[in-house]
Amino acid sequence: MSTHVKHLPADERRAVTVEAVVELAGSQNPSEITTAAIAKHMNLTQGALFRHFPTKDAIWQAVMEWVAERLLARIDCAAQGIESPLAAMQAIFMSHIEFVAEHPGVPRMMFGELQRAEQTAPKRIVQTLIQRYGERLHRLIEEGKACGELSAALDTEAAATLFIGTIQGLVMQSLLAGNVEHIRHDAPRVFAIYQRGIGSAQ
Amino acid sequence: MSTHVKHLPADERRAVTVEAVVELAGSQNPSEITTAAIAKHMNLTQGALFRHFPTKDAIWQAVMEWVAERLLARIDCAAQGIESPLAAMQAIFMSHIEFVAEHPGVPRMMFGELQRAEQTAPKRIVQTLIQRYGERLHRLIEEGKACGELSAALDTEAAATLFIGTIQGLVMQSLLAGNVEHIRHDAPRVFAIYQRGIGSAQ
DNA sequence: TAAAAGATAGTAATTAGTTACTATCTTAAC
DNA sequence: GTTAAGATAGTAACTAATTACTATCTTTTA
């Protein structure tokens, strides 16, 4: 039927708003997304947004909470039940890439928030997200070194930094090409080099 | 002496403007840099800027030309006279990192321009810059494979993408820590892993 | 169970503040 | 003393946020 829904419950409206922002960030600079643009994208008047969010920054906060929740859930799910630390890292990598391919705006929003000079709520959420992500990587890398899968001489911190960088490099490449689909194709090839860099055997 | 200079020749004023933008980008989101902020940072009135640039986008164009010119010159200079392709790559990497440490706004501006939806002049300059950068990497990687320094089975494109990503990862880390100085310390450690990933021997 | 009353969600218009850009007057330098 | 460079004081368009009012659900009560 799809009755022309206009009145949505507050929590649903907030969810729709977050989705709208994530979608818009996929095709433009996040810091240039206006409340008018958000409202238009979800067929709502601009003022109505402020029935559900006190400020624009509160919208960004909700968006980054959405990102943090989903991304961590994804990578945790991907790694679950995998014995080998290296295989778990690969699974995390691929699920992260899949997430980015589905939502190309995500890395842009995260980078944008980190760039902010002031310490805002959404920025803090991103910092916490990456910190938690790093903890998981550290744990896996140490496990990998312990079980002999990874080089015993490996610099754990550097390896975690490069893991994130590997993804950032792919994002950069997709921005250059103007094509997000390629990222799925390139990801395994780039990870192969990373794996060789951290692995114990040639 | 440093006499209180107010009236500058047009070309000098343009150069000072570019420097002001580069500096500002080191401490805030590039897309939030206003013409008023640029003018204030160089002790000038906002309107006076438009004596030297027809539009704000023309300022960005000049800035990205400055970046492209300096960065390419730096890495070319760094690689000059180095026989070994792998050593040349390392020299390029370190000089790029040094450039970023001196001008933390540079990677932010480049990422910001690439994010633009429309095809603007400054965006095109960045695309050309990265393309040329990629060409140099491709050449070195192929040379490295030919002379046996790099793994013969290496995926050249993936290796170039990861090279850029390695730098991006370090930039991300410096944004997180809010400290650009660490990047000089972390860079060799991260490059060591990259080198192991592309090298021929263990 | 039907109507009244209240709560919730949305509209349209308006606000103060900001932005890039411009017109006009003033000053400094060769 | 002419002219390039800067100051001053605008403009129109846009931005986040607010307001008075309206539509639509939900609950209470006779």
GROMACS .gro file of C-alpha atoms (C1' of nucleotides) in nm:
model
  464
    1MET     CA    1   0.000   0.000   0.000
    2SER     CA    2   0.269   0.245   0.101
    3THR     CA    3   0.030   0.503   0.240
    4HIS     CA    4   0.177   0.847   0.215
    5VAL     CA    5   0.338   0.849   0.559
    6LYS     CA    6   0.402   1.193   0.692
    7HIS     CA    7   0.379   1.163   1.065
    8LEU     CA    8   0.650   0.938   1.194
    9PRO     CA    9   0.717   0.850   1.558
   10ALA     CA   10   1.007   1.051   1.694
   11ASP     CA   11   1.254   0.763   1.709
   12GLU     CA   12   1.176   0.656   1.353
   13ARG     CA   13   1.215   1.012   1.231
   14ARG     CA   14   1.552   1.035   1.400
   15ALA     CA   15   1.658   0.710   1.236
   16VAL     CA   16   1.548   0.836   0.895
   17THR     CA   17   1.743   1.157   0.953
   18VAL     CA   18   2.060   0.966   1.029
   19GLU     CA   19   2.018   0.760   0.714
   20ALA     CA   20   1.965   1.075   0.510
   21VAL     CA   21   2.288   1.227   0.639
   22VAL     CA   22   2.484   0.907   0.573
   23GLU     CA   23   2.352   0.899   0.218
   24LEU     CA   24   2.426   1.265   0.152
   25ALA     CA   25   2.780   1.226   0.283
   26GLY     CA   26   2.831   0.965   0.013
   27SER     CA   27   2.812   1.228  -0.257
   28GLN     CA   28   2.937   1.550  -0.103
   29ASN     CA   29   3.168   1.702   0.155
   30PRO     CA   30   3.009   1.628   0.495
   31SER     CA   31   3.083   1.974   0.631
   32GLU     CA   32   2.878   2.124   0.350
   33ILE     CA   33   2.563   1.928   0.431
   34THR     CA   34   2.303   2.181   0.543
   35THR     CA   35   1.993   2.115   0.751
   36ALA     CA   36   1.791   2.228   0.449
   37ALA     CA   37   1.960   1.963   0.233
   38ILE     CA   38   1.897   1.694   0.494
   39ALA     CA   39   1.530   1.790   0.521
   40LYS     CA   40   1.484   1.800   0.144
   41HIS     CA   41   1.640   1.455   0.104
   42MET     CA   42   1.382   1.310   0.343
   43ASN     CA   43   1.084   1.514   0.222
   44LEU     CA   44   1.051   1.726   0.529
   45THR     CA   45   1.066   2.096   0.601
   46GLN     CA   46   1.388   2.229   0.744
   47GLY     CA   47   1.237   2.348   1.069
   48ALA     CA   48   1.077   2.012   1.144
   49LEU     CA   49   1.424   1.863   1.199
   50PHE     CA   50   1.454   2.069   1.514
   51ARG     CA   51   1.151   1.895   1.664
   52HIS     CA   52   1.376   1.590   1.698
   53PHE     CA   53   1.723   1.735   1.743
   54PRO     CA   54   1.804   2.039   1.956
   55THR     CA   55   2.094   2.146   1.733
   56LYS     CA   56   2.265   2.046   1.410
   57ASP     CA   57   2.555   1.909   1.613
   58ALA     CA   58   2.310   1.675   1.786
   59ILE     CA   59   2.229   1.534   1.441
   60TRP     CA   60   2.599   1.472   1.380
   61GLN     CA   61   2.625   1.311   1.719
   62ALA     CA   62   2.346   1.069   1.635
   63VAL     CA   63   2.506   0.994   1.299
   64MET     CA   64   2.845   0.916   1.449
   65GLU     CA   65   2.683   0.699   1.715
   66TRP     CA   66   2.513   0.509   1.436
   67VAL     CA   67   2.846   0.465   1.258
   68ALA     CA   68   3.034   0.357   1.571
   69GLU     CA   69   2.770   0.106   1.670
   70ARG     CA   70   2.736  -0.051   1.327
   71LEU     CA   71   3.102  -0.061   1.236
   72LEU     CA   72   3.214  -0.219   1.564
   73ALA     CA   73   2.928  -0.470   1.548
   74ARG     CA   74   3.029  -0.562   1.193
   75ILE     CA   75   3.393  -0.621   1.264
   76ASP     CA   76   3.318  -0.807   1.586
   77CYS     CA   77   3.077  -1.028   1.398
   78ALA     CA   78   3.326  -1.083   1.118
   79ALA     CA   79   3.601  -1.194   1.354
   80GLN     CA   80   3.377  -1.414   1.565
   81GLY     CA   81   3.460  -1.781   1.569
   82ILE     CA   82   3.779  -1.742   1.369
   83GLU     CA   83   4.067  -1.914   1.541
   84SER     CA   84   4.358  -1.774   1.342
   85PRO     CA   85   4.440  -1.412   1.438
   86LEU     CA   86   4.559  -1.336   1.086
   87ALA     CA   87   4.242  -1.476   0.933
   88ALA     CA   88   4.041  -1.271   1.181
   89MET     CA   89   4.226  -0.956   1.076
   90GLN     CA   90   4.152  -1.033   0.714
   91ALA     CA   91   3.785  -1.088   0.794
   92ILE     CA   92   3.773  -0.756   0.981
   93PHE     CA   93   3.942  -0.583   0.691
   94MET     CA   94   3.700  -0.719   0.436
   95SER     CA   95   3.391  -0.647   0.643
   96HIS     CA   96   3.517  -0.292   0.700
   97ILE     CA   97   3.565  -0.248   0.326
   98GLU     CA   98   3.219  -0.389   0.262
   99PHE     CA   99   3.078  -0.138   0.512
  100VAL     CA  100   3.257   0.148   0.337
  101ALA     CA  101   3.141   0.028  -0.004
  102GLU     CA  102   2.783   0.028   0.121
  103HIS     CA  103   2.824   0.366   0.292
  104PRO     CA  104   3.092   0.569   0.114
  105GLY     CA  105   3.013   0.869   0.329
  106VAL     CA  106   3.138   0.701   0.645
  107PRO     CA  107   3.514   0.751   0.608
  108ARG     CA  108   3.456   1.106   0.491
  109MET     CA  109   3.246   1.189   0.795
  110MET     CA  110   3.499   1.031   1.030
  111PHE     CA  111   3.789   1.218   0.873
  112GLY     CA  112   3.585   1.537   0.880
  113GLU     CA  113   3.504   1.506   1.248
  114LEU     CA  114   3.865   1.435   1.339
  115GLN     CA  115   3.964   1.754   1.161
  116ARG     CA  116   3.752   1.975   1.382
  117ALA     CA  117   3.957   2.213   1.593
  118GLU     CA  118   3.719   2.210   1.891
  119GLN     CA  119   3.647   1.901   2.097
  120THR     CA  120   3.284   1.832   2.004
  121ALA     CA  121   3.060   1.543   2.104
  122PRO     CA  122   3.063   1.378   1.759
  123LYS     CA  123   3.441   1.414   1.741
  124ARG     CA  124   3.477   1.239   2.075
  125ILE     CA  125   3.260   0.953   1.952
  126VAL     CA  126   3.486   0.903   1.651
  127GLN     CA  127   3.795   0.911   1.870
  128THR     CA  128   3.646   0.648   2.098
  129LEU     CA  129   3.547   0.437   1.798
  130ILE     CA  130   3.897   0.435   1.656
  131GLN     CA  131   4.044   0.371   1.997
  132ARG     CA  132   3.824   0.062   2.040
  133TYR     CA  133   3.906  -0.047   1.688
  134GLY     CA  134   4.275  -0.013   1.774
  135GLU     CA  135   4.237  -0.220   2.088
  136ARG     CA  136   4.092  -0.508   1.889
  137LEU     CA  137   4.374  -0.485   1.638
  138HIS     CA  138   4.639  -0.474   1.910
  139ARG     CA  139   4.494  -0.786   2.072
  140LEU     CA  140   4.485  -0.977   1.744
  141ILE     CA  141   4.836  -0.871   1.646
  142GLU     CA  142   4.977  -0.979   1.982
  143GLU     CA  143   4.794  -1.311   1.953
  144GLY     CA  144   4.931  -1.352   1.604
  145LYS     CA  145   5.283  -1.292   1.725
  146ALA     CA  146   5.233  -1.538   2.012
  147CYS     CA  147   5.110  -1.817   1.789
  148GLY     CA  148   5.377  -1.758   1.527
  149GLU     CA  149   5.147  -1.640   1.250
  150LEU     CA  150   5.293  -1.291   1.261
  151SER     CA  151   5.656  -1.189   1.274
  152ALA     CA  152   5.779  -1.190   1.633
  153ALA     CA  153   5.974  -0.872   1.564
  154LEU     CA  154   5.662  -0.691   1.441
  155ASP     CA  155   5.595  -0.340   1.571
  156THR     CA  156   5.237  -0.377   1.697
  157GLU     CA  157   5.148  -0.007   1.697
  158ALA     CA  158   5.290   0.051   1.351
  159ALA     CA  159   5.101  -0.252   1.223
  160ALA     CA  160   4.773  -0.116   1.362
  161THR     CA  161   4.838   0.226   1.208
  162LEU     CA  162   4.911   0.067   0.873
  163PHE     CA  163   4.594  -0.144   0.895
  164ILE     CA  164   4.386   0.175   0.919
  165GLY     CA  165   4.601   0.340   0.654
  166THR     CA  166   4.544   0.053   0.415
  167ILE     CA  167   4.173   0.126   0.427
  168GLN     CA  168   4.230   0.501   0.399
  169GLY     CA  169   4.441   0.445   0.091
  170LEU     CA  170   4.163   0.251  -0.073
  171VAL     CA  171   3.914   0.525   0.015
  172MET     CA  172   4.146   0.786  -0.136
  173GLN     CA  173   4.171   0.575  -0.450
  174SER     CA  174   3.791   0.548  -0.475
  175LEU     CA  175   3.761   0.927  -0.439
  176LEU     CA  176   4.012   0.970  -0.720
  177ALA     CA  177   3.837   0.727  -0.949
  178GLY     CA  178   3.496   0.860  -0.851
  179ASN     CA  179   3.393   0.499  -0.823
  180VAL     CA  180   3.326   0.319  -0.497
  181GLU     CA  181   3.272  -0.021  -0.653
  182HIS     CA  182   3.638  -0.068  -0.740
  183ILE     CA  183   3.720  -0.077  -0.371
  184ARG     CA  184   3.581  -0.431  -0.338
  185HIS     CA  185   3.808  -0.543  -0.619
  186ASP     CA  186   4.121  -0.367  -0.495
  187ALA     CA  187   4.090  -0.450  -0.126
  188PRO     CA  188   4.215  -0.811  -0.137
  189ARG     CA  189   4.511  -0.711  -0.353
  190VAL     CA  190   4.620  -0.440  -0.111
  191PHE     CA  191   4.562  -0.657   0.193
  192ALA     CA  192   4.784  -0.925   0.041
  193ILE     CA  193   5.079  -0.685   0.054
  194TYR     CA  194   4.995  -0.583   0.409
  195GLN     CA  195   4.972  -0.948   0.510
  196ARG     CA  196   5.314  -1.013   0.363
  197GLY     CA  197   5.449  -0.720   0.561
  198ILE     CA  198   5.330  -0.847   0.896
  199GLY     CA  199   5.341  -1.224   0.840
  200SER     CA  200   5.605  -1.455   0.984
  201ALA     CA  201   5.688  -1.656   0.672
  202GLN     CA  202   5.748  -1.565   0.310
  203MET     CA  203   6.427   4.597   1.074
  204SER     CA  204   6.097   4.442   0.974
  205THR     CA  205   5.936   4.773   0.884
  206HIS     CA  206   5.562   4.755   0.921
  207VAL     CA  207   5.489   4.667   0.558
  208LYS     CA  208   5.132   4.721   0.452
  209HIS     CA  209   5.139   4.766   0.080
  210LEU     CA  210   5.272   4.459  -0.093
  211PRO     CA  211   5.322   4.399  -0.465
  212ALA     CA  212   5.043   4.185  -0.605
  213ASP     CA  213   5.250   3.871  -0.655
  214GLU     CA  214   5.390   3.888  -0.304
  215ARG     CA  215   5.044   3.941  -0.161
  216ARG     CA  216   4.922   3.635  -0.347
  217ALA     CA  217   5.210   3.432  -0.209
  218VAL     CA  218   5.135   3.548   0.145
  219THR     CA  219   4.770   3.457   0.094
  220VAL     CA  220   4.859   3.104  -0.010
  221GLU     CA  221   5.081   3.066   0.295
  222ALA     CA  222   4.803   3.191   0.519
  223VAL     CA  223   4.560   2.932   0.384
  224VAL     CA  224   4.813   2.651   0.422
  225GLU     CA  225   4.874   2.753   0.782
  226LEU     CA  226   4.506   2.782   0.865
  227ALA     CA  227   4.438   2.439   0.717
  228GLY     CA  228   4.683   2.301   0.969
  229SER     CA  229   4.448   2.377   1.253
  230GLN     CA  230   4.098   2.357   1.110
  231ASN     CA  231   3.875   2.194   0.851
  232PRO     CA  232   3.978   2.344   0.515
  233SER     CA  233   3.619   2.379   0.396
  234GLU     CA  234   3.545   2.600   0.696
  235ILE     CA  235   3.821   2.849   0.618
  236THR     CA  236   3.649   3.176   0.530
  237THR     CA  237   3.790   3.467   0.337
  238ALA     CA  238   3.751   3.672   0.654
  239ALA     CA  239   3.966   3.424   0.848
  240ILE     CA  240   4.231   3.426   0.575
  241ALA     CA  241   4.242   3.806   0.574
  242LYS     CA  242   4.259   3.827   0.952
  243HIS     CA  243   4.546   3.579   0.963
  244MET     CA  244   4.751   3.801   0.733
  245ASN     CA  245   4.646   4.134   0.885
  246LEU     CA  246   4.437   4.247   0.593
  247THR     CA  247   4.076   4.341   0.544
  248GLN     CA  248   3.853   4.080   0.388
  249GLY     CA  249   3.763   4.288   0.085
  250ALA     CA  250   4.129   4.354  -0.001
  251LEU     CA  251   4.173   3.985  -0.086
  252PHE     CA  252   3.957   4.032  -0.391
  253ARG     CA  253   4.205   4.281  -0.534
  254HIS     CA  254   4.430   3.981  -0.597
  255PHE     CA  255   4.192   3.691  -0.653
  256PRO     CA  256   3.871   3.711  -0.855
  257THR     CA  257   3.696   3.444  -0.646
  258LYS     CA  258   3.756   3.232  -0.341
  259ASP     CA  259   3.796   2.929  -0.565
  260ALA     CA  260   4.084   3.110  -0.735
  261ILE     CA  261   4.253   3.125  -0.395
  262TRP     CA  262   4.208   2.750  -0.357
  263GLN     CA  263   4.343   2.700  -0.704
  264ALA     CA  264   4.658   2.895  -0.619
  265VAL     CA  265   4.695   2.698  -0.296
  266MET     CA  266   4.668   2.362  -0.466
  267GLU     CA  267   4.911   2.472  -0.736
  268TRP     CA  268   5.153   2.566  -0.459
  269VAL     CA  269   5.107   2.224  -0.301
  270ALA     CA  270   5.144   2.030  -0.625
  271GLU     CA  271   5.456   2.220  -0.727
  272ARG     CA  272   5.630   2.192  -0.391
  273LEU     CA  273   5.539   1.830  -0.318
  274LEU     CA  274   5.646   1.700  -0.659
  275ALA     CA  275   5.968   1.902  -0.643
  276ARG     CA  276   6.041   1.760  -0.300
  277ILE     CA  277   5.993   1.396  -0.389
  278ASP     CA  278   6.181   1.436  -0.716
  279CYS     CA  279   6.466   1.597  -0.531
  280ALA     CA  280   6.461   1.327  -0.265
  281ALA     CA  281   6.479   1.045  -0.517
  282GLN     CA  282   6.745   1.210  -0.732
  283GLY     CA  283   7.074   1.029  -0.757
  284ILE     CA  284   6.956   0.722  -0.570
  285GLU     CA  285   7.033   0.407  -0.766
  286SER     CA  286   6.823   0.157  -0.572
  287PRO     CA  287   6.449   0.185  -0.652
  288LEU     CA  288   6.356   0.070  -0.302
  289ALA     CA  289   6.586   0.327  -0.141
  290ALA     CA  290   6.436   0.591  -0.369
  291MET     CA  291   6.086   0.494  -0.255
  292GLN     CA  292   6.194   0.524   0.105
  293ALA     CA  293   6.348   0.866   0.038
  294ILE     CA  294   6.026   0.981  -0.129
  295PHE     CA  295   5.824   0.851   0.161
  296MET     CA  296   6.034   1.031   0.419
  297SER     CA  297   6.042   1.359   0.230
  298HIS     CA  298   5.665   1.340   0.186
  299ILE     CA  299   5.625   1.284   0.560
  300GLU     CA  300   5.860   1.573   0.629
  301PHE     CA  301   5.650   1.793   0.401
  302VAL     CA  302   5.333   1.689   0.584
  303ALA     CA  303   5.492   1.749   0.923
  304GLU     CA  304   5.588   2.099   0.814
  305HIS     CA  305   5.246   2.162   0.658
  306PRO     CA  306   4.984   1.951   0.836
  307GLY     CA  307   4.708   2.121   0.641
  308VAL     CA  308   4.822   1.975   0.311
  309PRO     CA  309   4.670   1.625   0.332
  310ARG     CA  310   4.351   1.774   0.472
  311MET     CA  311   4.318   2.015   0.183
  312MET     CA  312   4.387   1.744  -0.072
  313PHE     CA  313   4.132   1.509   0.083
  314GLY     CA  314   3.884   1.796   0.103
  315GLU     CA  315   3.923   1.887  -0.263
  316LEU     CA  316   3.884   1.526  -0.374
  317GLN     CA  317   3.558   1.509  -0.182
  318ARG     CA  318   3.395   1.787  -0.382
  319ALA     CA  319   3.103   1.669  -0.590
  320GLU     CA  320   3.161   1.912  -0.878
  321GLN     CA  321   3.472   1.908  -1.096
  322THR     CA  322   3.643   2.232  -0.992
  323ALA     CA  323   3.982   2.370  -1.095
  324PRO     CA  324   4.151   2.301  -0.760
  325LYS     CA  325   4.009   1.947  -0.758
  326ARG     CA  326   4.155   1.885  -1.103
  327ILE     CA  327   4.495   2.004  -0.983
  328VAL     CA  328   4.490   1.756  -0.697
  329GLN     CA  329   4.387   1.475  -0.929
  330THR     CA  330   4.673   1.558  -1.163
  331LEU     CA  331   4.914   1.577  -0.871
  332ILE     CA  332   4.822   1.232  -0.743
  333GLN     CA  333   4.830   1.093  -1.095
  334ARG     CA  334   5.184   1.219  -1.145
  335TYR     CA  335   5.280   1.090  -0.803
  336GLY     CA  336   5.140   0.752  -0.902
  337GLU     CA  337   5.337   0.749  -1.225
  338ARG     CA  338   5.661   0.796  -1.035
  339LEU     CA  339   5.570   0.516  -0.796
  340HIS     CA  340   5.473   0.283  -1.079
  341ARG     CA  341   5.805   0.342  -1.250
  342LEU     CA  342   6.006   0.279  -0.934
  343ILE     CA  343   5.809  -0.033  -0.845
  344GLU     CA  344   5.859  -0.178  -1.191
  345GLU     CA  345   6.229  -0.098  -1.174
  346GLY     CA  346   6.245  -0.260  -0.833
  347LYS     CA  347   6.084  -0.575  -0.968
  348ALA     CA  348   6.321  -0.580  -1.265
  349CYS     CA  349   6.634  -0.553  -1.054
  350GLY     CA  350   6.513  -0.806  -0.802
  351GLU     CA  351   6.475  -0.570  -0.507
  352LEU     CA  352   6.100  -0.609  -0.505
  353SER     CA  353   5.900  -0.929  -0.528
  354ALA     CA  354   5.849  -1.025  -0.892
  355ALA     CA  355   5.493  -1.127  -0.814
  356LEU     CA  356   5.412  -0.785  -0.666
  357ASP     CA  357   5.088  -0.615  -0.773
  358THR     CA  358   5.219  -0.276  -0.885
  359GLU     CA  359   4.890  -0.088  -0.861
  360ALA     CA  360   4.811  -0.226  -0.519
  361ALA     CA  361   5.158  -0.138  -0.399
  362ALA     CA  362   5.114   0.221  -0.516
  363THR     CA  363   4.774   0.247  -0.347
  364LEU     CA  364   4.921   0.112  -0.024
  365PHE     CA  365   5.210   0.360  -0.044
  366ILE     CA  366   4.963   0.649  -0.042
  367GLY     CA  367   4.756   0.474   0.224
  368THR     CA  368   5.058   0.435   0.447
  369ILE     CA  369   5.090   0.812   0.455
  370GLN     CA  370   4.716   0.858   0.500
  371GLY     CA  371   4.723   0.624   0.797
  372LEU     CA  372   4.995   0.830   0.961
  373VAL     CA  373   4.799   1.149   0.898
  374MET     CA  374   4.490   0.991   1.053
  375GLN     CA  375   4.697   0.892   1.354
  376SER     CA  376   4.830   1.246   1.394
  377LEU     CA  377   4.474   1.383   1.379
  378LEU     CA  378   4.374   1.139   1.651
  379ALA     CA  379   4.665   1.226   1.875
  380GLY     CA  380   4.630   1.596   1.797
  381ASN     CA  381   5.005   1.593   1.755
  382VAL     CA  382   5.182   1.626   1.423
  383GLU     CA  383   5.531   1.577   1.562
  384HIS     CA  384   5.477   1.207   1.630
  385ILE     CA  385   5.445   1.146   1.260
  386ARG     CA  386   5.822   1.183   1.212
  387HIS     CA  387   5.881   0.917   1.475
  388ASP     CA  388   5.617   0.673   1.350
  389ALA     CA  389   5.690   0.701   0.979
  390PRO     CA  390   6.001   0.478   0.962
  391ARG     CA  391   5.831   0.211   1.172
  392VAL     CA  392   5.530   0.196   0.941
  393PHE     CA  393   5.742   0.208   0.628
  394ALA     CA  394   5.943  -0.088   0.755
  395ILE     CA  395   5.629  -0.303   0.742
  396TYR     CA  396   5.540  -0.173   0.397
  397GLN     CA  397   5.891  -0.248   0.277
  398ARG     CA  398   5.865  -0.603   0.406
  399GLY     CA  399   5.535  -0.639   0.219
  400ILE     CA  400   5.679  -0.542  -0.117
  401GLY     CA  401   6.038  -0.661  -0.083
  402SER     CA  402   6.179  -0.970  -0.250
  403ALA     CA  403   6.364  -1.129   0.041
  404GLN     CA  404   6.289  -1.183   0.406
  405DT     C1'  405  -1.782   0.287   2.177
  406DA     C1'  406  -1.782   0.757   2.044
  407DA     C1'  407  -1.641   1.206   2.129
  408DA     C1'  408  -1.350   1.519   2.383
  409DA     C1'  409  -0.887   1.641   2.532
  410DG     C1'  410  -0.413   1.610   2.509
  411DA     C1'  411   0.022   1.484   2.303
  412DT     C1'  412   0.299   1.449   1.908
  413DA     C1'  413   0.472   1.575   1.454
  414DG     C1'  414   0.480   1.890   1.058
  415DT     C1'  415   0.433   2.347   0.790
  416DA     C1'  416   0.545   2.801   0.650
  417DA     C1'  417   0.736   3.215   0.755
  418DT     C1'  418   1.078   3.466   0.993
  419DT     C1'  419   1.489   3.556   1.270
  420DA     C1'  420   1.983   3.695   1.358
  421DG     C1'  421   2.409   3.597   1.199
  422DT     C1'  422   2.742   3.464   0.841
  423DT     C1'  423   2.924   3.424   0.377
  424DA     C1'  424   3.144   3.559  -0.070
  425DC     C1'  425   3.174   3.941  -0.324
  426DT     C1'  426   3.150   4.466  -0.466
  427DA     C1'  427   3.144   4.982  -0.484
  428DT     C1'  428   3.359   5.380  -0.323
  429DC     C1'  429   3.682   5.639  -0.079
  430DT     C1'  430   4.184   5.676   0.107
  431DT     C1'  431   4.669   5.607   0.136
  432DA     C1'  432   5.131   5.484   0.019
  433DA     C1'  433   5.510   5.413  -0.321
  434DC     C1'  434   5.782   5.480  -0.728
  435DG     C1'  435   5.114   6.304  -0.922
  436DT     C1'  436   4.966   5.889  -1.097
  437DT     C1'  437   4.851   5.432  -0.978
  438DA     C1'  438   4.852   5.012  -0.741
  439DA     C1'  439   4.708   4.844  -0.287
  440DG     C1'  440   4.427   4.883   0.118
  441DA     C1'  441   4.024   5.051   0.416
  442DT     C1'  442   3.546   5.110   0.471
  443DA     C1'  443   3.096   5.002   0.412
  444DG     C1'  444   2.799   4.805   0.184
  445DT     C1'  445   2.498   4.386  -0.085
  446DA     C1'  446   2.242   3.954  -0.178
  447DA     C1'  447   2.228   3.488  -0.073
  448DC     C1'  448   2.252   3.143   0.253
  449DT     C1'  449   2.262   2.926   0.727
  450DA     C1'  450   2.089   2.732   1.175
  451DA     C1'  451   1.741   2.807   1.472
  452DT     C1'  452   1.261   2.987   1.632
  453DT     C1'  453   0.790   3.094   1.605
  454DA     C1'  454   0.277   3.065   1.550
  455DC     C1'  455  -0.019   2.770   1.373
  456DT     C1'  456  -0.212   2.314   1.181
  457DA     C1'  457  -0.261   1.817   1.107
  458DT     C1'  458  -0.262   1.371   1.292
  459DC     C1'  459  -0.225   1.028   1.612
  460DT     C1'  460  -0.338   0.853   2.122
  461DT     C1'  461  -0.564   0.839   2.548
  462DT     C1'  462  -0.935   0.937   2.857
  463DT     C1'  463  -1.400   0.947   2.988
  464DA     C1'  464  -1.903   0.951   2.974
   0.00000   0.00000   0.00000
